[in-house]
């Protein structure tokens, strides 16, 4: 495919492995240019407080609009960024932009509890680079209350190196930032590990949230929510797509949801407008249940 586009029947000169390598080399060069050239943007997905249907905060999700390839999903370019070291620049960009947008929203919306923003942290960012200093710098520059900046760390990342992760997370907590355990339920962690990490939120992976008809699913969901609460953590359910999923979550005592039912990832301007509209408590599914 790739070699063919460049040189007709030269395809046969490349073995499949080399084609893949060349393709990711291209992506790497393009990503470096994209970071300079403003092709990388953040979009925001609302996280809803189920007790009154207001917006509690937003998750920042990175987007790359490539001039030729179109939109490249984060699942494709985050690994490339990690391999090449560009994750340092990308990670700082996302933290900085998210905190800057948050500061603007907070200044404009003065009623109710302050909004938070959640930023995803990748493996190399946590394990190899100086994330602590980035967080410190971004908090200082943006002026947001530290606890309203939340870092999302996946369960599988934490389990790659639990000892070291625990130390880093402690340091982040000491700066006052919040921590969410992302994609919970997919990373095969021993549950006993949970008490060693200073998370204040657990995000239940969407594979347990959307009703797939399995009888085990509600049992697992209930156990995760109970466990989180017993450890003093809040729960965000990811990937709520229907009202019936959400009603079930409310009945199980889940505090927050994020999913297409309440909003897809959107521009910072749209997010701001949505937050403005939903500052007042709303008729919630919780109250009609
Ligand atoms: P994640 O952190 O678990 O983010 C949630 C993903 O689920 C997002 O996909 C979101 O668009 C999608 N989603 C939300 N609600 C629903 C729903 O109701 N149904 C379905 N089917 N999907 C839903 P997205 O934006 O493609 O991001 C994928 C992953 O890429 C993220 O998973 C996160 O691990 C990573 N990622 C995104 N942005 C960043 C970033 O800035 N830095 C790093 N390191 N990773 C990022
Ligand atoms: Mg996330
Ligand atoms: Mg997630
Ligand atoms: Mg997920």
mmCIF file of C-alpha atoms and ligand atoms in Angstrom:
data_model
loop_
_atom_site.group_PDB
_atom_site.id
_atom_site.type_symbol
_atom_site.label_atom_id
_atom_site.label_comp_id
_atom_site.label_asym_id
_atom_site.label_seq_id
_atom_site.Cartn_x
_atom_site.Cartn_y
_atom_site.Cartn_z
ATOM 1 C CA UNK A 1 0.000 0.000 0.000
ATOM 2 C CA UNK A 2 2.514 2.594 1.172
ATOM 3 C CA UNK A 3 5.373 1.612 -1.113
ATOM 4 C CA UNK A 4 2.959 1.194 -3.960
ATOM 5 C CA UNK A 5 1.759 4.771 -3.659
ATOM 6 C CA UNK A 6 5.339 5.967 -3.941
ATOM 7 C CA UNK A 7 6.665 3.783 -6.694
ATOM 8 C CA UNK A 8 4.353 1.414 -8.558
ATOM 9 C CA UNK A 9 5.859 -2.055 -8.812
ATOM 10 C CA UNK A 10 8.651 -1.262 -6.328
ATOM 11 C CA UNK A 11 6.318 -2.795 -3.748
ATOM 12 C CA UNK A 12 8.114 -6.110 -4.077
ATOM 13 C CA UNK A 13 11.325 -4.537 -2.775
ATOM 14 C CA UNK A 14 9.824 -4.084 0.674
ATOM 15 C CA UNK A 15 9.013 -6.789 3.133
ATOM 16 C CA UNK A 16 5.841 -6.166 5.159
ATOM 17 C CA UNK A 17 7.742 -5.363 8.400
ATOM 18 C CA UNK A 18 9.716 -2.650 6.638
ATOM 19 C CA UNK A 19 6.625 -1.088 5.210
ATOM 20 C CA UNK A 20 5.125 -0.827 8.679
ATOM 21 C CA UNK A 21 8.343 0.634 10.046
ATOM 22 C CA UNK A 22 8.535 3.215 7.268
ATOM 23 C CA UNK A 23 4.933 4.120 7.847
ATOM 24 C CA UNK A 24 5.505 4.849 11.529
ATOM 25 C CA UNK A 25 8.716 6.754 10.682
ATOM 26 C CA UNK A 26 6.590 8.990 8.490
ATOM 27 C CA UNK A 27 4.035 9.390 11.231
ATOM 28 C CA UNK A 28 6.822 10.343 13.612
ATOM 29 C CA UNK A 29 8.193 13.054 11.316
ATOM 30 C CA UNK A 30 4.689 14.313 10.667
ATOM 31 C CA UNK A 31 3.884 14.393 14.376
ATOM 32 C CA UNK A 32 6.907 16.559 15.102
ATOM 33 C CA UNK A 33 5.717 19.006 12.450
ATOM 34 C CA UNK A 34 2.120 18.774 13.684
ATOM 35 C CA UNK A 35 3.144 19.819 17.193
ATOM 36 C CA UNK A 36 4.813 22.912 15.749
ATOM 37 C CA UNK A 37 2.107 23.628 13.237
ATOM 38 C CA UNK A 38 -1.037 23.558 15.355
ATOM 39 C CA UNK A 39 -2.566 20.365 13.939
ATOM 40 C CA UNK A 40 -2.886 18.969 17.460
ATOM 41 C CA UNK A 41 -5.936 20.072 19.424
ATOM 42 C CA UNK A 42 -7.808 19.115 22.552
ATOM 43 C CA UNK A 43 -11.476 18.258 22.686
ATOM 44 C CA UNK A 44 -13.457 17.922 25.882
ATOM 45 C CA UNK A 45 -16.056 15.397 26.982
ATOM 46 C CA UNK A 46 -18.384 16.322 29.868
ATOM 47 C CA UNK A 47 -18.420 14.360 33.117
ATOM 48 C CA UNK A 48 -21.862 14.615 34.706
ATOM 49 C CA UNK A 49 -22.670 14.669 38.426
ATOM 50 C CA UNK A 50 -25.607 12.306 38.658
ATOM 51 C CA UNK A 51 -27.141 13.784 41.842
ATOM 52 C CA UNK A 52 -28.189 17.015 40.126
ATOM 53 C CA UNK A 53 -27.283 16.508 36.475
ATOM 54 C CA UNK A 54 -24.761 19.366 36.457
ATOM 55 C CA UNK A 55 -21.365 19.242 34.753
ATOM 56 C CA UNK A 56 -18.648 18.380 37.240
ATOM 57 C CA UNK A 57 -15.786 18.639 34.776
ATOM 58 C CA UNK A 58 -14.408 17.575 31.432
ATOM 59 C CA UNK A 59 -11.928 14.999 30.186
ATOM 60 C CA UNK A 60 -9.414 16.438 27.723
ATOM 61 C CA UNK A 61 -8.860 14.165 24.711
ATOM 62 C CA UNK A 62 -6.185 14.874 22.158
ATOM 63 C CA UNK A 63 -6.970 15.081 18.427
ATOM 64 C CA UNK A 64 -4.708 15.201 15.382
ATOM 65 C CA UNK A 65 -6.105 16.428 12.113
ATOM 66 C CA UNK A 66 -3.475 15.294 9.613
ATOM 67 C CA UNK A 67 -3.506 17.244 6.319
ATOM 68 C CA UNK A 68 -3.390 14.078 4.179
ATOM 69 C CA UNK A 69 -4.431 11.197 6.418
ATOM 70 C CA UNK A 70 -7.369 13.007 8.001
ATOM 71 C CA UNK A 71 -7.931 12.501 11.694
ATOM 72 C CA UNK A 72 -5.429 10.126 13.278
ATOM 73 C CA UNK A 73 -6.792 8.461 16.444
ATOM 74 C CA UNK A 74 -4.817 8.832 19.711
ATOM 75 C CA UNK A 75 -4.485 5.045 19.873
ATOM 76 C CA UNK A 76 -2.255 5.336 16.762
ATOM 77 C CA UNK A 77 -0.132 8.373 17.481
ATOM 78 C CA UNK A 78 0.355 8.188 21.268
ATOM 79 C CA UNK A 79 2.511 5.040 20.878
ATOM 80 C CA UNK A 80 4.517 6.778 18.124
ATOM 81 C CA UNK A 81 4.964 9.804 20.377
ATOM 82 C CA UNK A 82 6.147 7.553 23.188
ATOM 83 C CA UNK A 83 8.692 5.708 21.061
ATOM 84 C CA UNK A 84 10.149 8.890 19.624
ATOM 85 C CA UNK A 85 10.267 10.953 22.797
ATOM 86 C CA UNK A 86 7.801 13.464 21.322
ATOM 87 C CA UNK A 87 5.498 12.502 24.196
ATOM 88 C CA UNK A 88 7.370 15.015 26.353
ATOM 89 C CA UNK A 89 6.299 17.883 24.136
ATOM 90 C CA UNK A 90 2.842 16.422 23.531
ATOM 91 C CA UNK A 91 2.292 15.781 27.234
ATOM 92 C CA UNK A 92 3.286 19.300 28.186
ATOM 93 C CA UNK A 93 1.087 20.723 25.435
ATOM 94 C CA UNK A 94 -1.997 18.835 26.656
ATOM 95 C CA UNK A 95 -1.426 19.737 30.302
ATOM 96 C CA UNK A 96 -0.822 23.369 29.476
ATOM 97 C CA UNK A 97 -3.761 23.743 27.098
ATOM 98 C CA UNK A 98 -6.194 21.909 29.372
ATOM 99 C CA UNK A 99 -5.199 24.009 32.401
ATOM 100 C CA UNK A 100 -5.446 27.204 30.360
ATOM 101 C CA UNK A 101 -8.952 26.330 29.123
ATOM 102 C CA UNK A 102 -9.969 25.335 32.641
ATOM 103 C CA UNK A 103 -8.793 28.683 34.010
ATOM 104 C CA UNK A 104 -10.914 30.497 31.401
ATOM 105 C CA UNK A 105 -14.019 28.440 32.204
ATOM 106 C CA UNK A 106 -13.593 28.827 35.952
ATOM 107 C CA UNK A 107 -13.200 32.590 35.640
ATOM 108 C CA UNK A 108 -16.411 32.829 33.608
ATOM 109 C CA UNK A 109 -18.507 30.399 35.670
ATOM 110 C CA UNK A 110 -18.527 31.431 39.270
ATOM 111 C CA UNK A 111 -21.538 29.540 40.656
ATOM 112 C CA UNK A 112 -21.444 26.089 42.154
ATOM 113 C CA UNK A 113 -18.436 23.889 42.748
ATOM 114 C CA UNK A 114 -15.498 24.687 40.444
ATOM 115 C CA UNK A 115 -15.165 22.615 37.291
ATOM 116 C CA UNK A 116 -12.276 20.194 36.987
ATOM 117 C CA UNK A 117 -10.384 19.002 33.946
ATOM 118 C CA UNK A 118 -8.938 15.523 33.579
ATOM 119 C CA UNK A 119 -5.816 14.966 31.485
ATOM 120 C CA UNK A 120 -4.575 11.542 30.341
ATOM 121 C CA UNK A 121 -1.020 10.598 31.185
ATOM 122 C CA UNK A 122 0.843 8.035 29.093
ATOM 123 C CA UNK A 123 3.227 5.375 30.251
ATOM 124 C CA UNK A 124 6.474 7.086 29.204
ATOM 125 C CA UNK A 125 5.295 10.370 30.675
ATOM 126 C CA UNK A 126 4.847 8.822 34.081
ATOM 127 C CA UNK A 127 7.733 6.376 34.084
ATOM 128 C CA UNK A 128 10.495 8.187 32.218
ATOM 129 C CA UNK A 129 10.064 11.922 32.125
ATOM 130 C CA UNK A 130 9.813 14.740 34.535
ATOM 131 C CA UNK A 131 6.048 14.846 34.862
ATOM 132 C CA UNK A 132 6.177 16.312 38.356
ATOM 133 C CA UNK A 133 7.918 19.471 37.224
ATOM 134 C CA UNK A 134 5.532 19.848 34.283
ATOM 135 C CA UNK A 135 2.536 19.620 36.588
ATOM 136 C CA UNK A 136 4.097 22.085 38.993
ATOM 137 C CA UNK A 137 4.858 24.573 36.200
ATOM 138 C CA UNK A 138 1.412 24.254 34.643
ATOM 139 C CA UNK A 139 -0.343 24.780 37.984
ATOM 140 C CA UNK A 140 1.740 27.872 38.639
ATOM 141 C CA UNK A 141 1.203 29.364 35.185
ATOM 142 C CA UNK A 142 -2.537 28.699 34.961
ATOM 143 C CA UNK A 143 -3.376 29.644 38.526
ATOM 144 C CA UNK A 144 -6.136 26.999 38.796
ATOM 145 C CA UNK A 145 -6.777 25.437 42.188
ATOM 146 C CA UNK A 146 -4.515 22.345 42.143
ATOM 147 C CA UNK A 147 -7.276 19.890 43.014
ATOM 148 C CA UNK A 148 -9.253 20.948 39.917
ATOM 149 C CA UNK A 149 -6.490 19.541 37.706
ATOM 150 C CA UNK A 150 -6.909 15.779 37.596
ATOM 151 C CA UNK A 151 -4.481 13.320 36.013
ATOM 152 C CA UNK A 152 -5.829 10.074 34.558
ATOM 153 C CA UNK A 153 -3.530 7.090 34.825
ATOM 154 C CA UNK A 154 -4.595 3.732 33.426
ATOM 155 C CA UNK A 155 -4.669 0.661 35.567
ATOM 156 C CA UNK A 156 -2.324 -1.195 33.196
ATOM 157 C CA UNK A 157 0.211 1.652 33.365
ATOM 158 C CA UNK A 158 0.261 1.572 37.151
ATOM 159 C CA UNK A 159 0.745 -2.195 37.081
ATOM 160 C CA UNK A 160 3.812 -1.950 34.795
ATOM 161 C CA UNK A 161 5.825 -0.725 37.740
ATOM 162 C CA UNK A 162 3.703 -0.455 40.887
ATOM 163 C CA UNK A 163 6.538 0.594 43.231
ATOM 164 C CA UNK A 164 7.696 3.455 41.088
ATOM 165 C CA UNK A 165 4.173 4.491 40.101
ATOM 166 C CA UNK A 166 3.186 4.707 43.773
ATOM 167 C CA UNK A 167 6.098 7.085 44.419
ATOM 168 C CA UNK A 168 5.281 9.313 41.443
ATOM 169 C CA UNK A 169 1.611 9.432 42.325
ATOM 170 C CA UNK A 170 2.447 10.442 45.893
ATOM 171 C CA UNK A 171 4.503 13.330 44.532
ATOM 172 C CA UNK A 172 1.685 14.445 42.269
ATOM 173 C CA UNK A 173 -0.683 14.318 45.231
ATOM 174 C CA UNK A 174 1.747 16.429 47.233
ATOM 175 C CA UNK A 175 1.375 19.140 44.603
ATOM 176 C CA UNK A 176 -2.348 19.096 45.333
ATOM 177 C CA UNK A 177 -3.493 17.712 41.957
ATOM 178 C CA UNK A 178 -6.156 15.003 41.805
ATOM 179 C CA UNK A 179 -5.709 11.482 40.458
ATOM 180 C CA UNK A 180 -8.074 9.161 38.625
ATOM 181 C CA UNK A 181 -7.481 5.489 37.912
ATOM 182 C CA UNK A 182 -8.535 5.108 34.260
ATOM 183 C CA UNK A 183 -9.983 2.064 32.458
ATOM 184 C CA UNK A 184 -10.461 0.265 35.749
ATOM 185 C CA UNK A 185 -11.263 -3.415 35.409
ATOM 186 C CA UNK A 186 -9.154 -4.056 32.309
ATOM 187 C CA UNK A 187 -5.659 -4.129 33.803
ATOM 188 C CA UNK A 188 -5.634 -7.301 35.906
ATOM 189 C CA UNK A 189 -4.520 -5.510 39.032
ATOM 190 C CA UNK A 190 -4.531 -7.255 42.355
ATOM 191 C CA UNK A 191 -7.184 -5.361 44.271
ATOM 192 C CA UNK A 192 -4.892 -5.105 47.275
ATOM 193 C CA UNK A 193 -2.760 -2.679 45.250
ATOM 194 C CA UNK A 194 -5.546 -0.131 45.222
ATOM 195 C CA UNK A 195 -5.009 0.905 48.816
ATOM 196 C CA UNK A 196 -1.366 1.725 48.075
ATOM 197 C CA UNK A 197 -2.150 4.336 45.445
ATOM 198 C CA UNK A 198 -3.491 7.769 46.318
ATOM 199 C CA UNK A 199 -6.318 7.878 43.750
ATOM 200 C CA UNK A 200 -9.393 9.890 44.590
ATOM 201 C CA UNK A 201 -11.442 8.631 41.639
ATOM 202 C CA UNK A 202 -11.916 5.330 39.860
ATOM 203 C CA UNK A 203 -13.094 5.386 36.249
ATOM 204 C CA UNK A 204 -14.885 2.153 35.467
ATOM 205 C CA UNK A 205 -14.043 0.970 31.990
ATOM 206 C CA UNK A 206 -16.850 1.162 29.492
ATOM 207 C CA UNK A 207 -16.765 -2.606 28.901
ATOM 208 C CA UNK A 208 -18.567 -2.935 32.280
ATOM 209 C CA UNK A 209 -20.862 0.027 31.771
ATOM 210 C CA UNK A 210 -22.725 -0.677 28.534
ATOM 211 C CA UNK A 211 -25.317 -3.382 29.072
ATOM 212 C CA UNK A 212 -24.278 -6.405 27.043
ATOM 213 C CA UNK A 213 -26.849 -8.735 28.544
ATOM 214 C CA UNK A 214 -24.281 -10.589 30.656
ATOM 215 C CA UNK A 215 -25.511 -11.552 34.131
ATOM 216 C CA UNK A 216 -21.994 -11.084 35.556
ATOM 217 C CA UNK A 217 -21.816 -7.440 34.482
ATOM 218 C CA UNK A 218 -24.116 -5.877 37.150
ATOM 219 C CA UNK A 219 -22.428 -7.990 39.825
ATOM 220 C CA UNK A 220 -18.974 -6.783 38.791
ATOM 221 C CA UNK A 221 -20.183 -3.206 38.484
ATOM 222 C CA UNK A 222 -21.696 -3.285 41.972
ATOM 223 C CA UNK A 223 -18.478 -4.744 43.420
ATOM 224 C CA UNK A 224 -16.277 -2.099 41.808
ATOM 225 C CA UNK A 225 -18.509 0.731 43.053
ATOM 226 C CA UNK A 226 -18.654 -0.695 46.597
ATOM 227 C CA UNK A 227 -14.909 -1.260 46.657
ATOM 228 C CA UNK A 228 -14.212 2.300 45.491
ATOM 229 C CA UNK A 229 -16.524 3.782 48.098
ATOM 230 C CA UNK A 230 -15.075 1.654 50.887
ATOM 231 C CA UNK A 231 -11.638 2.991 49.934
ATOM 232 C CA UNK A 232 -12.955 6.570 49.950
ATOM 233 C CA UNK A 233 -12.922 7.089 46.180
ATOM 234 C CA UNK A 234 -15.561 8.489 43.830
ATOM 235 C CA UNK A 235 -16.664 6.575 40.766
ATOM 236 C CA UNK A 236 -16.977 7.783 37.182
ATOM 237 C CA UNK A 237 -18.609 5.331 34.771
ATOM 238 C CA UNK A 238 -17.177 5.635 31.266
ATOM 239 C CA UNK A 239 -19.122 5.044 28.100
ATOM 240 C CA UNK A 240 -22.720 5.456 29.264
ATOM 241 C CA UNK A 241 -24.659 5.458 26.011
ATOM 242 C CA UNK A 242 -28.259 4.889 27.116
ATOM 243 C CA UNK A 243 -30.676 6.074 29.796
ATOM 244 C CA UNK A 244 -31.113 2.561 31.095
ATOM 245 C CA UNK A 245 -27.333 2.163 31.595
ATOM 246 C CA UNK A 246 -27.406 5.411 33.530
ATOM 247 C CA UNK A 247 -30.422 4.522 35.686
ATOM 248 C CA UNK A 248 -28.687 1.328 36.668
ATOM 249 C CA UNK A 249 -25.539 3.271 37.620
ATOM 250 C CA UNK A 250 -27.596 5.622 39.781
ATOM 251 C CA UNK A 251 -29.182 2.668 41.552
ATOM 252 C CA UNK A 252 -25.722 1.252 42.218
ATOM 253 C CA UNK A 253 -24.634 4.532 43.814
ATOM 254 C CA UNK A 254 -22.238 5.725 41.108
ATOM 255 C CA UNK A 255 -21.589 9.502 41.396
ATOM 256 C CA UNK A 256 -20.495 10.499 37.896
ATOM 257 C CA UNK A 257 -20.937 9.420 34.281
ATOM 258 C CA UNK A 258 -19.188 10.210 31.056
ATOM 259 C CA UNK A 259 -20.540 8.972 27.759
ATOM 260 C CA UNK A 260 -22.251 9.681 24.494
ATOM 261 C CA UNK A 261 -25.629 9.932 26.262
ATOM 262 C CA UNK A 262 -24.506 13.239 27.790
ATOM 263 C CA UNK A 263 -22.089 14.456 25.164
ATOM 264 C CA UNK A 264 -19.387 13.519 22.703
ATOM 265 C CA UNK A 265 -15.950 15.113 22.901
ATOM 266 C CA UNK A 266 -16.325 18.750 21.720
ATOM 267 C CA UNK A 267 -14.313 21.918 21.153
ATOM 268 C CA UNK A 268 -13.331 24.047 24.150
ATOM 269 C CA UNK A 269 -15.810 26.719 23.024
ATOM 270 C CA UNK A 270 -18.670 24.202 22.922
ATOM 271 C CA UNK A 271 -17.591 22.816 26.274
ATOM 272 C CA UNK A 272 -17.680 26.298 27.763
ATOM 273 C CA UNK A 273 -21.193 26.894 26.432
ATOM 274 C CA UNK A 274 -22.392 23.556 27.710
ATOM 275 C CA UNK A 275 -20.930 24.225 31.165
ATOM 276 C CA UNK A 276 -22.654 27.616 31.222
ATOM 277 C CA UNK A 277 -26.048 26.058 30.358
ATOM 278 C CA UNK A 278 -25.712 23.325 32.939
ATOM 279 C CA UNK A 279 -24.530 25.161 36.038
ATOM 280 C CA UNK A 280 -27.981 25.101 37.601
ATOM 281 C CA UNK A 281 -29.189 21.804 39.050
ATOM 282 C CA UNK A 282 -31.328 20.031 36.477
ATOM 283 C CA UNK A 283 -34.127 17.526 36.579
ATOM 284 C CA UNK A 284 -32.005 14.422 36.899
ATOM 285 C CA UNK A 285 -32.604 10.821 36.043
ATOM 286 C CA UNK A 286 -31.727 10.234 39.705
ATOM 287 C CA UNK A 287 -34.789 12.147 40.904
ATOM 288 C CA UNK A 288 -37.162 10.709 38.374
ATOM 289 C CA UNK A 289 -35.968 7.184 39.236
HETATM 290 P P1 LIG B 1 -9.765 7.030 27.636
HETATM 291 O O1 LIG B 1 -8.922 7.912 28.478
HETATM 292 O O2 LIG B 1 -10.406 5.857 28.310
HETATM 293 O O3 LIG B 1 -10.863 8.001 26.994
HETATM 294 C C1 LIG B 1 -12.180 7.633 26.751
HETATM 295 C C2 LIG B 1 -12.384 7.236 25.320
HETATM 296 O O4 LIG B 1 -13.707 6.688 25.192
HETATM 297 C C3 LIG B 1 -12.334 8.412 24.350
HETATM 298 O O5 LIG B 1 -11.832 7.920 23.107
HETATM 299 C C4 LIG B 1 -13.807 8.780 24.228
HETATM 300 O O6 LIG B 1 -14.106 9.484 23.039
HETATM 301 C C5 LIG B 1 -14.447 7.407 24.237
HETATM 302 N N1 LIG B 1 -15.851 7.453 24.694
HETATM 303 C C6 LIG B 1 -16.398 8.307 25.573
HETATM 304 N N2 LIG B 1 -17.703 8.058 25.780
HETATM 305 C C7 LIG B 1 -18.014 6.999 24.994
HETATM 306 C C8 LIG B 1 -19.241 6.263 24.749
HETATM 307 O O7 LIG B 1 -20.300 6.537 25.289
HETATM 308 N N3 LIG B 1 -19.150 5.219 23.878
HETATM 309 C C9 LIG B 1 -17.993 4.880 23.258
HETATM 310 N N4 LIG B 1 -18.022 3.853 22.416
HETATM 311 N N5 LIG B 1 -16.824 5.566 23.458
HETATM 312 C C10 LIG B 1 -16.831 6.608 24.317
HETATM 313 P P2 LIG B 1 -10.615 8.645 22.357
HETATM 314 O O8 LIG B 1 -10.765 10.133 22.433
HETATM 315 O O9 LIG B 1 -10.509 8.016 21.003
HETATM 316 O O10 LIG B 1 -9.363 8.276 23.208
HETATM 317 C C11 LIG B 1 -8.907 6.964 23.275
HETATM 318 C C12 LIG B 1 -7.800 6.829 24.283
HETATM 319 O O11 LIG B 1 -6.636 7.551 23.853
HETATM 320 C C13 LIG B 1 -8.149 7.409 25.638
HETATM 321 O O12 LIG B 1 -8.933 6.493 26.362
HETATM 322 C C14 LIG B 1 -6.776 7.629 26.218
HETATM 323 O O13 LIG B 1 -6.266 6.427 26.755
HETATM 324 C C15 LIG B 1 -5.955 8.013 24.985
HETATM 325 N N6 LIG B 1 -5.809 9.473 24.968
HETATM 326 C C16 LIG B 1 -6.669 10.420 24.540
HETATM 327 N N7 LIG B 1 -6.162 11.651 24.709
HETATM 328 C C17 LIG B 1 -4.938 11.491 25.269
HETATM 329 C C18 LIG B 1 -3.901 12.399 25.707
HETATM 330 O O14 LIG B 1 -4.005 13.636 25.646
HETATM 331 N N8 LIG B 1 -2.769 11.838 26.227
HETATM 332 C C19 LIG B 1 -2.631 10.486 26.347
HETATM 333 N N9 LIG B 1 -1.510 10.023 26.896
HETATM 334 N N10 LIG B 1 -3.581 9.619 25.964
HETATM 335 C C20 LIG B 1 -4.725 10.104 25.425
HETATM 336 MG MG1 LIG B 2 -8.975 8.845 30.169
HETATM 337 MG MG1 LIG B 3 -10.884 5.994 30.284
HETATM 338 MG MG1 LIG B 4 -11.508 3.568 28.597
#
